[in-house]
Coordinates of C-alpha atoms and ligand atoms in Angstrom, one line a residue:
X197 CA 135.8 94.0 89.6
X198 CA 134.7 90.8 91.2
X199 CA 132.6 90.9 94.3
X200 CA 132.7 87.5 95.9
X201 CA 129.4 85.9 96.9
X202 CA 128.4 83.4 99.6
X203 CA 127.1 80.0 98.5
X204 CA 124.0 79.1 100.6
X205 CA 121.5 76.3 99.9
X206 CA 122.9 75.8 96.4
X207 CA 122.7 79.5 95.3
X208 CA 125.4 82.2 95.0
X209 CA 124.1 85.1 97.0
X210 CA 125.4 88.6 97.4
X211 CA 125.9 89.7 100.9
X212 CA 123.9 92.6 102.1
X213 CA 126.7 93.7 104.3
X214 CA 128.2 97.2 103.9
X215 CA 131.5 96.1 105.4
X216 CA 133.9 95.4 102.5
X217 CA 137.5 94.5 102.1
X218 CA 139.8 94.4 99.1
X219 CA 141.5 91.1 98.1
X220 CA 145.0 92.2 97.4
X221 CA 148.0 90.5 95.7
X222 CA 150.7 90.6 98.5
X223 CA 153.5 90.7 95.9
X224 CA 152.0 94.0 94.4
X225 CA 149.4 95.8 96.4
X226 CA 148.3 97.7 93.2
X227 CA 146.9 94.4 91.9
X228 CA 143.4 94.1 93.5
X229 CA 141.7 90.7 92.7
X230 CA 138.2 91.6 94.0
X231 CA 136.1 92.8 96.9
X232 CA 134.6 90.8 99.8
X233 CA 131.5 91.9 101.6
X234 CA 131.9 90.5 105.2
X235 CA 128.9 88.3 105.7
X236 CA 126.5 89.3 108.5
X237 CA 125.4 87.2 111.4
X238 CA 122.1 86.6 109.7
X239 CA 123.8 85.3 106.6
X240 CA 126.0 83.0 108.6
X241 CA 122.9 81.7 110.4
X242 CA 121.2 81.1 107.0
X243 CA 124.2 79.0 105.9
X244 CA 123.9 76.8 109.1
X245 CA 120.2 76.4 108.6
X246 CA 120.7 75.4 104.9
X247 CA 123.2 72.8 106.0
X248 CA 120.8 71.5 108.8
X249 CA 118.0 71.2 106.3
X250 CA 120.1 69.2 103.8
X251 CA 121.4 66.8 106.4
X252 CA 118.6 64.2 106.4
X253 CA 118.9 63.4 102.6
X254 CA 122.6 63.6 102.5
X255 CA 122.9 61.2 105.5
X256 CA 120.6 58.8 103.6
X257 CA 122.7 59.0 100.4
X258 CA 124.9 55.8 100.3
X259 CA 128.5 56.6 101.1
X260 CA 129.9 55.4 97.7
X261 CA 127.5 57.9 96.0
X262 CA 128.8 60.6 98.2
X263 CA 132.3 59.5 97.4
X264 CA 131.7 59.7 93.7
X265 CA 130.9 63.4 94.0
X266 CA 134.2 63.9 95.9
X267 CA 136.0 61.9 93.2
X268 CA 134.4 64.2 90.5
X269 CA 135.7 67.2 92.5
X270 CA 139.2 65.7 92.4
X271 CA 139.0 65.3 88.6
X272 CA 137.7 68.9 88.2
X273 CA 140.5 70.1 90.5
X274 CA 143.0 68.3 88.2
X275 CA 141.4 69.8 85.1
X276 CA 141.6 73.3 86.6
X277 CA 144.9 72.8 88.4
X278 CA 147.0 75.4 86.5
X279 CA 144.2 78.1 86.7
X280 CA 143.6 77.5 90.4
X281 CA 147.4 77.4 91.1
X282 CA 147.8 80.8 89.4
X283 CA 145.0 82.3 91.4
X284 CA 146.4 80.9 94.6
X285 CA 149.8 82.5 93.9
X286 CA 148.1 85.9 93.0
X287 CA 146.0 85.8 96.1
X288 CA 148.3 84.4 98.7
X289 CA 151.8 85.1 97.3
X290 CA 153.5 81.7 97.4
X291 CA 155.6 80.7 94.4
X292 CA 153.9 79.0 91.5
X293 CA 155.8 75.8 92.1
X294 CA 154.5 75.8 95.7
X295 CA 150.9 76.5 94.4
X296 CA 151.1 73.6 92.0
X297 CA 152.4 71.4 94.8
X298 CA 149.4 72.5 97.0
X299 CA 147.0 71.7 94.2
X300 CA 148.5 68.3 93.7
X301 CA 148.2 67.6 97.4
X302 CA 144.6 68.7 97.3
X303 CA 143.8 66.4 94.4
X304 CA 145.6 63.5 96.2
X305 CA 143.6 64.1 99.4
X306 CA 140.3 64.3 97.5
X307 CA 141.1 61.0 95.7
X308 CA 142.0 59.3 98.9
X309 CA 138.8 60.5 100.7
X310 CA 136.7 59.4 97.7
X311 CA 138.2 55.9 98.1
X312 CA 137.4 55.9 101.8
X313 CA 133.8 56.2 101.0
X314 CA 133.9 52.5 100.1
X315 CA 135.7 51.7 103.4
X316 CA 133.4 53.2 106.0
X317 CA 133.7 49.9 107.8
X318 CA 133.0 49.0 111.4
X319 CA 134.1 46.0 113.4
X320 CA 132.4 42.7 114.2
X321 CA 133.3 41.7 117.8
X322 CA 132.7 38.2 119.2
X323 CA 130.8 38.2 122.6
X324 CA 131.7 37.0 126.1
X325 CA 128.3 35.2 125.9
X326 CA 127.2 32.3 123.6
X327 CA 124.8 33.3 120.7
X328 CA 125.7 36.9 121.0
X329 CA 127.9 39.3 119.1
X330 CA 128.5 43.0 118.8
X331 CA 129.4 45.3 115.9
X332 CA 130.1 48.9 115.2
X333 CA 128.9 51.4 112.6
X334 CA 130.3 54.8 111.7
X335 CA 127.6 57.4 111.3
X336 CA 127.6 61.1 110.2
X337 CA 127.4 63.7 113.0
X338 CA 125.3 66.5 111.3
X339 CA 126.4 70.0 110.4
X340 CA 130.1 70.4 110.5
X341 CA 131.9 73.8 110.4
X342 CA 135.2 73.9 108.6
X343 CA 137.2 77.0 109.7
X344 CA 140.4 77.5 107.8
X345 CA 143.5 79.7 107.6
X346 CA 145.0 81.5 104.6
X347 CA 148.3 79.8 104.4
X348 CA 147.1 76.7 102.5
X349 CA 143.8 78.1 101.3
X350 CA 143.1 75.2 98.9
X351 CA 144.6 72.2 100.6
X352 CA 143.3 72.7 104.1
X353 CA 139.7 73.3 103.1
X354 CA 139.9 70.2 100.8
X355 CA 141.3 68.0 103.6
X356 CA 138.4 69.0 105.9
X357 CA 135.5 69.3 103.4
X358 CA 136.2 66.0 101.5
X359 CA 136.2 63.7 104.6
X360 CA 133.3 65.6 106.1
X361 CA 131.2 65.0 103.0
X362 CA 132.2 61.4 102.5
X363 CA 131.2 60.7 106.1
X364 CA 127.7 62.1 105.4
X365 CA 127.9 65.4 107.1
X366 CA 126.8 68.7 105.7
X367 CA 129.3 71.6 105.8
X368 CA 129.5 75.3 106.5
X369 CA 132.9 76.4 105.2
X370 CA 134.3 79.6 106.7
X371 CA 137.6 80.4 105.0
X372 CA 140.2 83.0 106.1
X373 CA 139.0 86.5 105.3
X374 CA 142.1 87.3 103.2
X375 CA 141.8 84.4 100.8
X376 CA 138.2 84.5 99.5
X377 CA 139.0 83.9 95.8
X378 CA 140.4 80.4 96.2
X379 CA 137.5 79.5 98.6
X380 CA 135.0 80.5 96.0
X381 CA 136.8 78.3 93.4
X382 CA 136.9 75.3 95.7
X383 CA 133.1 75.7 96.3
X384 CA 132.5 76.2 92.5
X385 CA 134.3 72.9 91.9
X386 CA 132.1 71.0 94.4
X387 CA 129.1 72.6 92.8
X388 CA 130.2 71.5 89.3
X389 CA 130.8 68.0 90.8
X390 CA 127.1 67.8 91.7
X391 CA 127.0 68.5 95.4
X392 CA 123.2 68.8 96.3
X393 CA 121.9 72.2 97.5
X394 CA 122.7 72.9 101.2
X395 CA 125.3 70.1 101.5
X396 CA 128.2 72.5 101.2
X397 CA 127.8 76.2 102.1
X398 CA 130.3 79.0 101.9
X399 CA 130.3 82.0 104.2
X400 CA 132.8 84.8 103.5
X401 CA 133.1 86.8 106.6
X402 CA 135.2 87.8 109.5
X403 CA 136.1 85.3 112.2
X404 CA 134.8 87.6 114.9
X405 CA 131.4 88.0 113.4
X406 CA 130.4 85.3 110.8
X407 CA 132.9 82.8 112.3
X408 CA 131.7 83.5 115.9
X409 CA 128.0 83.0 114.8
X410 CA 128.8 79.7 113.1
X411 CA 130.8 78.1 115.9
X412 CA 128.3 79.1 118.5
X413 CA 125.2 77.9 116.6
X414 CA 123.5 75.0 118.3
X415 CA 122.9 73.1 115.0
X416 CA 126.7 72.9 114.4
X417 CA 127.7 69.6 115.9
X418 CA 131.4 69.6 115.1
X419 CA 134.0 72.1 114.3
X420 CA 137.3 71.4 112.5
X421 CA 139.6 74.4 112.9
X422 CA 143.1 75.1 111.6
X423 CA 144.7 78.4 112.6
X424 CA 146.4 80.2 115.4
X425 CA 146.5 79.1 119.1
X426 CA 144.8 82.3 120.3
X427 CA 141.7 81.8 118.1
X428 CA 141.7 77.9 118.4
X429 CA 141.8 77.7 122.1
X430 CA 139.0 80.2 122.5
X431 CA 136.9 78.4 119.9
X432 CA 137.5 75.1 121.7
X433 CA 136.4 76.6 125.0
X434 CA 133.2 78.0 123.6
X435 CA 132.2 75.0 121.5
X436 CA 133.1 72.3 124.0
X437 CA 131.0 74.1 126.6
X438 CA 127.9 73.2 124.6
X439 CA 129.2 69.7 124.0
X440 CA 130.2 70.2 120.3
X441 CA 133.0 68.0 118.9
X442 CA 136.1 70.1 118.2
X443 CA 139.4 69.5 116.3
X444 CA 142.0 72.2 116.4
X445 CA 145.3 72.2 114.5
X446 CA 147.3 75.2 115.6
X447 CA 150.7 76.8 115.6
X448 CA 154.2 75.4 115.5
X449 CA 157.8 76.3 116.5
X450 CA 159.4 73.4 114.6
X451 CA 163.0 72.5 115.4
X452 CA 165.6 70.9 113.3
X453 CA 168.5 69.2 115.1
X454 CA 171.9 69.2 113.4
X455 CA 174.5 66.8 114.9
X456 CA 178.3 66.8 114.3
X457 CA 178.1 63.9 111.8
X458 CA 175.4 65.4 109.7
X459 CA 175.7 65.7 105.9
X460 CA 176.2 69.5 106.0
X461 CA 175.1 70.1 102.4
X462 CA 171.8 68.3 103.1
X463 CA 171.3 69.9 106.5
X464 CA 171.8 73.5 105.2
X465 CA 169.7 73.1 102.1
X466 CA 166.9 71.3 104.0
X467 CA 166.9 73.9 106.7
X468 CA 166.7 76.7 104.2
X469 CA 163.8 75.0 102.4
X470 CA 162.0 74.4 105.7
X471 CA 162.6 77.9 107.1
X472 CA 162.1 80.1 104.0
X473 CA 159.8 78.0 101.8
X474 CA 156.4 79.6 101.5
X475 CA 158.1 82.6 103.1
X476 CA 158.1 80.7 106.4
X477 CA 154.3 80.7 106.4
X478 CA 153.8 76.9 106.8
X479 CA 152.6 75.5 110.1
X480 CA 155.4 73.0 109.7
X481 CA 158.1 75.6 108.8
X482 CA 161.5 75.2 110.5
X483 CA 161.8 78.1 112.9
X484 CA 164.5 76.8 115.3
X485 CA 167.8 75.2 114.3
X486 CA 169.3 73.4 117.3
X487 CA 173.0 72.8 116.3
X488 CA 175.8 71.2 118.3
X489 CA 178.7 73.7 118.9
X490 CA 181.2 71.6 117.0
X491 CA 179.5 72.4 113.6
X492 CA 177.6 75.5 114.5
X493 CA 180.0 78.1 112.9
X494 CA 180.1 76.1 109.6
X495 CA 176.3 75.6 109.6
X496 CA 175.5 79.3 110.3
X497 CA 177.9 80.6 107.7
X498 CA 176.7 78.3 105.0
X499 CA 173.0 78.8 105.9
X500 CA 173.4 82.6 105.8
X501 CA 175.1 82.3 102.3
X502 CA 172.1 80.2 101.1
X503 CA 169.6 82.7 102.6
X504 CA 171.3 85.6 101.0
X505 CA 171.2 83.9 97.6
X506 CA 167.5 83.3 97.6
X507 CA 165.6 85.0 94.8
X508 CA 162.8 87.1 96.1
X509 CA 159.9 88.1 93.9
X510 CA 156.4 87.7 92.7
X511 CA 155.4 84.0 92.9
X512 CA 154.2 84.1 89.4
X513 CA 157.8 84.4 88.1
X514 CA 159.1 80.9 87.8
X515 CA 162.6 82.1 88.8
X516 CA 161.3 83.2 92.2
X517 CA 162.4 81.1 95.2
X518 CA 160.6 83.1 97.9
X519 CA 157.4 85.2 97.8
X520 CA 156.1 87.9 100.1
X521 CA 154.4 87.7 103.5
X522 CA 150.6 87.4 103.0
X523 CA 149.5 90.8 104.1
X524 CA 150.4 94.0 105.9
X525 CA 149.6 92.5 109.3
X526 CA 151.8 89.4 108.8
X527 CA 154.5 91.6 107.4
X528 CA 154.5 93.9 110.4
X529 CA 154.4 91.0 112.8
X530 CA 157.5 89.5 111.1
X531 CA 159.4 92.8 111.2
X532 CA 158.4 93.4 114.8
X533 CA 159.8 89.9 115.8
X534 CA 163.0 90.9 114.1
X535 CA 163.2 93.9 116.4
X536 CA 162.5 91.7 119.4
X537 CA 165.3 89.3 118.4
X538 CA 167.7 92.2 118.2
X539 CA 166.6 93.8 121.5
X540 CA 166.8 90.4 123.3
X541 CA 170.4 90.2 122.3
X542 CA 170.4 87.5 119.5
X543 CA 173.0 88.0 116.8
X544 CA 171.5 89.0 113.4
X545 CA 173.5 87.1 110.8
X546 CA 171.6 88.1 107.7
X547 CA 168.3 89.6 106.5
X548 CA 166.5 91.5 109.1
X549 CA 164.7 94.0 107.0
X550 CA 162.1 94.5 104.3
X551 CA 163.2 93.9 100.7
X552 CA 162.3 96.9 98.6
X553 CA 164.7 96.9 95.6
X554 CA 163.9 95.7 92.1
X555 CA 160.2 96.3 92.1
X556 CA 159.7 94.6 95.4
X557 CA 158.6 97.8 97.1
X558 CA 154.9 97.3 96.3
X559 CA 154.9 93.9 98.1
X560 CA 155.3 92.6 101.6
X561 CA 158.8 91.2 101.1
X562 CA 161.2 90.4 104.0
X563 CA 164.7 89.2 103.4
X564 CA 165.3 85.7 104.7
X565 CA 166.6 86.2 108.2
X566 CA 169.0 84.2 110.4
X567 CA 169.6 84.9 114.1
X568 CA 172.5 83.1 115.8
X569 CA 173.2 82.7 119.6
X570 CA 169.5 82.6 120.4
X571 CA 168.8 81.3 123.9
X572 CA 165.8 79.2 124.8
X573 CA 164.2 81.9 126.9
X574 CA 164.2 84.5 124.1
X575 CA 160.8 85.2 122.4
X576 CA 162.1 84.4 119.0
X577 CA 162.9 80.9 120.3
X578 CA 159.5 80.4 121.8
X579 CA 156.8 82.2 119.8
X580 CA 155.5 81.4 116.3
X581 CA 156.6 84.1 114.0
X582 CA 155.2 82.8 110.7
X583 CA 157.7 84.4 108.5
X584 CA 161.2 83.8 107.0
X585 CA 163.1 84.0 110.3
X586 CA 165.2 81.2 111.7
X587 CA 166.6 81.1 115.2
X588 CA 169.9 79.1 115.7
X589 CA 170.3 77.7 119.2
X590 CA 173.8 76.3 119.9
X591 CA 174.0 73.2 122.2
X592 CA 176.7 71.0 123.7
X593 CA 175.6 67.6 122.5
X594 CA 172.7 65.3 121.6
X595 CA 171.2 65.3 125.1
X596 CA 171.3 69.0 125.3
X597 CA 169.8 69.3 121.8
X598 CA 166.8 67.1 122.9
X599 CA 166.3 69.2 126.0
X600 CA 166.3 72.5 124.0
X601 CA 164.2 71.1 121.1
X602 CA 161.5 69.9 123.6
X603 CA 161.5 73.1 125.6
X604 CA 158.5 74.4 123.7
X605 CA 154.7 74.8 124.1
X606 CA 154.1 73.6 120.5
X607 CA 154.5 70.1 119.1
X608 CA 153.8 69.9 115.4
X609 CA 156.9 68.8 113.4
X610 CA 160.6 68.3 113.8
X611 CA 163.6 66.9 112.0
X612 CA 167.1 65.6 112.7
X613 CA 170.3 65.5 110.6
X614 CA 172.7 62.7 111.6
X615 CA 173.7 59.3 110.3
X616 CA 173.9 57.7 113.7
X617 CA 171.0 55.1 113.8
X618 CA 171.0 54.9 117.6
X619 CA 170.6 58.7 118.0
X620 CA 168.0 58.7 115.2
X621 CA 165.8 56.2 117.1
X622 CA 166.3 58.0 120.5
X623 CA 165.3 61.2 118.8
X624 CA 162.1 59.6 117.3
X625 CA 161.2 58.2 120.7
X626 CA 161.8 61.3 122.7
X627 CA 161.0 64.3 120.4
X628 CA 157.6 65.8 121.5
X629 CA 156.0 66.5 118.1
X630 CA 153.2 64.8 116.2
X631 CA 155.3 64.4 113.1
X632 CA 159.0 64.1 112.6
X633 CA 161.4 63.7 109.7
X634 CA 164.8 62.0 109.4
X635 CA 167.4 63.8 107.3
X636 CA 164.8 65.8 105.5
X637 CA 163.0 69.2 106.2
X638 CA 160.3 69.6 108.9
X639 CA 157.8 70.4 106.1
X640 CA 155.9 68.1 103.8
X641 CA 153.5 65.3 104.1
X642 CA 151.5 62.9 102.1
X643 CA 147.8 62.6 101.5
X644 CA 147.3 59.1 102.9
X645 CA 149.3 59.7 106.1
X646 CA 147.9 61.2 109.3
X647 CA 148.8 64.9 109.9
X648 CA 148.8 66.9 113.1
X649 CA 150.5 67.9 116.3
X650 CA 150.6 67.3 120.0
X651 CA 151.1 69.5 123.1
X652 CA 149.9 73.1 122.4
X653 CA 149.5 72.4 118.7
X654 CA 146.7 69.9 118.4
X655 CA 143.4 69.0 120.0
X656 CA 141.3 66.1 118.8
X657 CA 141.6 63.5 116.1
X658 CA 144.4 63.6 113.5
X659 CA 143.5 64.8 110.0
X660 CA 144.1 62.9 106.8
X661 CA 145.3 59.3 106.2
X662 CA 143.9 56.4 108.1
X663 CA 142.5 58.7 110.8
X664 CA 140.9 61.3 108.4
X665 CA 137.3 60.0 108.9
X666 CA 137.5 59.5 112.7
X667 CA 136.6 63.1 113.6
X668 CA 133.8 63.3 111.1
X669 CA 131.9 60.2 112.3
X670 CA 130.2 59.0 115.4
X671 CA 130.8 55.4 116.4
X672 CA 127.7 53.4 117.3
X673 CA 128.0 50.0 119.1
X674 CA 125.3 47.4 118.5
X675 CA 124.8 44.3 120.7
X676 CA 123.0 41.4 119.1
X677 CA 121.5 38.6 121.3
X678 CA 120.0 35.7 119.4
X679 CA 119.5 33.3 122.3
X680 CA 115.9 34.2 122.7
X681 CA 116.3 33.9 126.4
X682 CA 116.6 36.3 129.4
X683 CA 120.2 37.3 129.9
X684 CA 122.0 35.2 132.6
X685 CA 125.6 36.4 132.5
X686 CA 127.2 39.7 131.9
X687 CA 124.9 41.5 134.3
X688 CA 126.9 44.7 134.8
Ligands
NAP954 P1 143.7 82.6 112.6 O1 143.9 84.0 112.6 O2 143.6 81.8 113.8 O3 142.4 82.3 111.7 C1 142.0 81.0 111.3 C2 140.5 81.0 110.9 O4 139.7 81.3 112.1 C3 140.2 82.1 109.9 O5 139.2 81.7 109.1 C4 139.6 83.2 110.9 O6 138.8 84.1 110.2 C5 138.8 82.4 111.8 N1 138.5 83.0 113.1 C6 139.1 84.1 113.7 N2 138.5 84.4 114.8 C7 137.4 83.6 115.0 C8 136.4 83.5 115.9 N3 136.3 84.3 117.0 N4 135.4 82.6 115.7 C9 135.5 81.7 114.6 N5 136.4 81.8 113.7 C10 137.4 82.7 113.9 O7 144.9 81.9 111.7 P2 145.5 82.4 110.4 O8 146.3 83.6 110.6 O9 144.5 82.4 109.3 O10 146.5 81.2 110.0 C11 147.8 81.1 110.5 C12 147.9 80.1 111.7 O11 147.4 78.8 111.3 C13 149.3 79.8 112.2 O12 149.3 79.9 113.6 C14 149.6 78.4 111.7 O13 150.6 77.7 112.5 C15 148.3 77.8 111.8 N6 148.2 76.6 110.9 C16 148.3 75.4 111.5 C17 148.2 74.2 110.8 C18 148.2 72.8 111.4 O14 147.9 71.9 110.7 N7 148.7 72.7 112.6 C19 148.2 74.3 109.4 C20 148.2 75.6 108.8 C21 148.2 76.7 109.6 P3 139.4 85.6 109.7 O15 140.4 85.2 108.6 O16 138.3 86.3 109.3 O17 140.1 86.2 110.9
MG955 MG1 144.9 88.5 99.6

């Protein structure tokens, strides 16, 4: 049985902790992948210190050289794509097609970031004064902590670690406790790509202990966090109090709007994909369908039919359309929200219970669930469930749909189904989300396009795309005066 190790200062080291946890396949809890020892506070501190010691040399390494290591990691990810995808499915439960997609996204992001290493350009700015100019340079910050969730345990670490390294920072990587195996593989890939000792460190431990130690360590100058709002906001409070830079990508409650002229086949299939893909465990998952009355009966009926036809099973089976919830906690959370929906008076159309037939009884499977006649004040319309549960909210017309869609503390993703250009552009203008999709699911994104949310979802710079390096660099402004004389203008 594998016992996962921490990677500190270029060495794989066994934790001395006596607190252990089993890494379990959520599709079949008899299948145990390995054991994690939860890193102690001392071990977390050692990782931060290793990163701090490695910073000087890494900062002095030319950016294109740093980029070549990230490019090598991209090639190694590609070579090991199938093996890592299989591991991801076994550890997290998503279907093998979804895992392969996540691996490809990770490869694309790493390639993109490697290219950015040759574009760490600043600006040259003409001056108000004669014989003067100014320019900007982008510089690394220092030790960066990457704190990541379990739902994209390969892609999210890569989209934080790759830009952090390219920018010249050293990294302490604290993955989610329940997905240690993929975190180890990612780190091994960077090791094989030639990352110098101490530049990337891995700490496998609980958020409340190892995580807490890392984010409060004074040598950690920036923290990139993806996860839940509860944890993210607390982390932001703590770290910002000591002046650390913080980026938080948090929860979502993503709406799809379906208008009367929508292509119904497309709207139903895309909503099912968005709501039930990855078992509803994407931050961009569709969790509210805001549908105009005129087509609501048809939409709900067809969506329920699609939900009931979904093939549940182990992700490793290529026939499977939807895998399990990731663990017992998440499974119980989903089932308890289903109870809340019922108690609050929503109409349960389909699903609503655990799936335990056909060998699914050893996994955390919940049938795809649709609630109709959900009202905006109900908890299932407001809170992130992170499971295969869709709430349908019926509305009078487009204006009412916009009002309901925007009545939400989160602002990650959204989509609309209509063929009316005027309403599409009003929707794009007025919808309060950081990303939006036209006639396609709320999920999905591309490696070279910025990613992130507004309102309660996002704090700080956007990840990926043209803005990927912003968070990981400090901007320095340089004024150059070649008059050789005492300054006479510009005296403020
Ligand atoms: P989580 O419980 O908030 O955990 C996220 C990470 O923070 C984990 O590594 C966790 O460690 C760590 N952590 C917990 N408490 C901490 C503390 N006190 N100090 C430092 N670190 C701490 O989130 P999750 O359940 O893993 O992921 C699901 C959430 O992520 C959902 O809300 C989803 O919407 C969000 N998400 C957002 C995006 C986006 O881009 N907006 C993308 C993906 C996911 P442990 O695992 O040990 O608790
Ligand atoms: Mg697991």
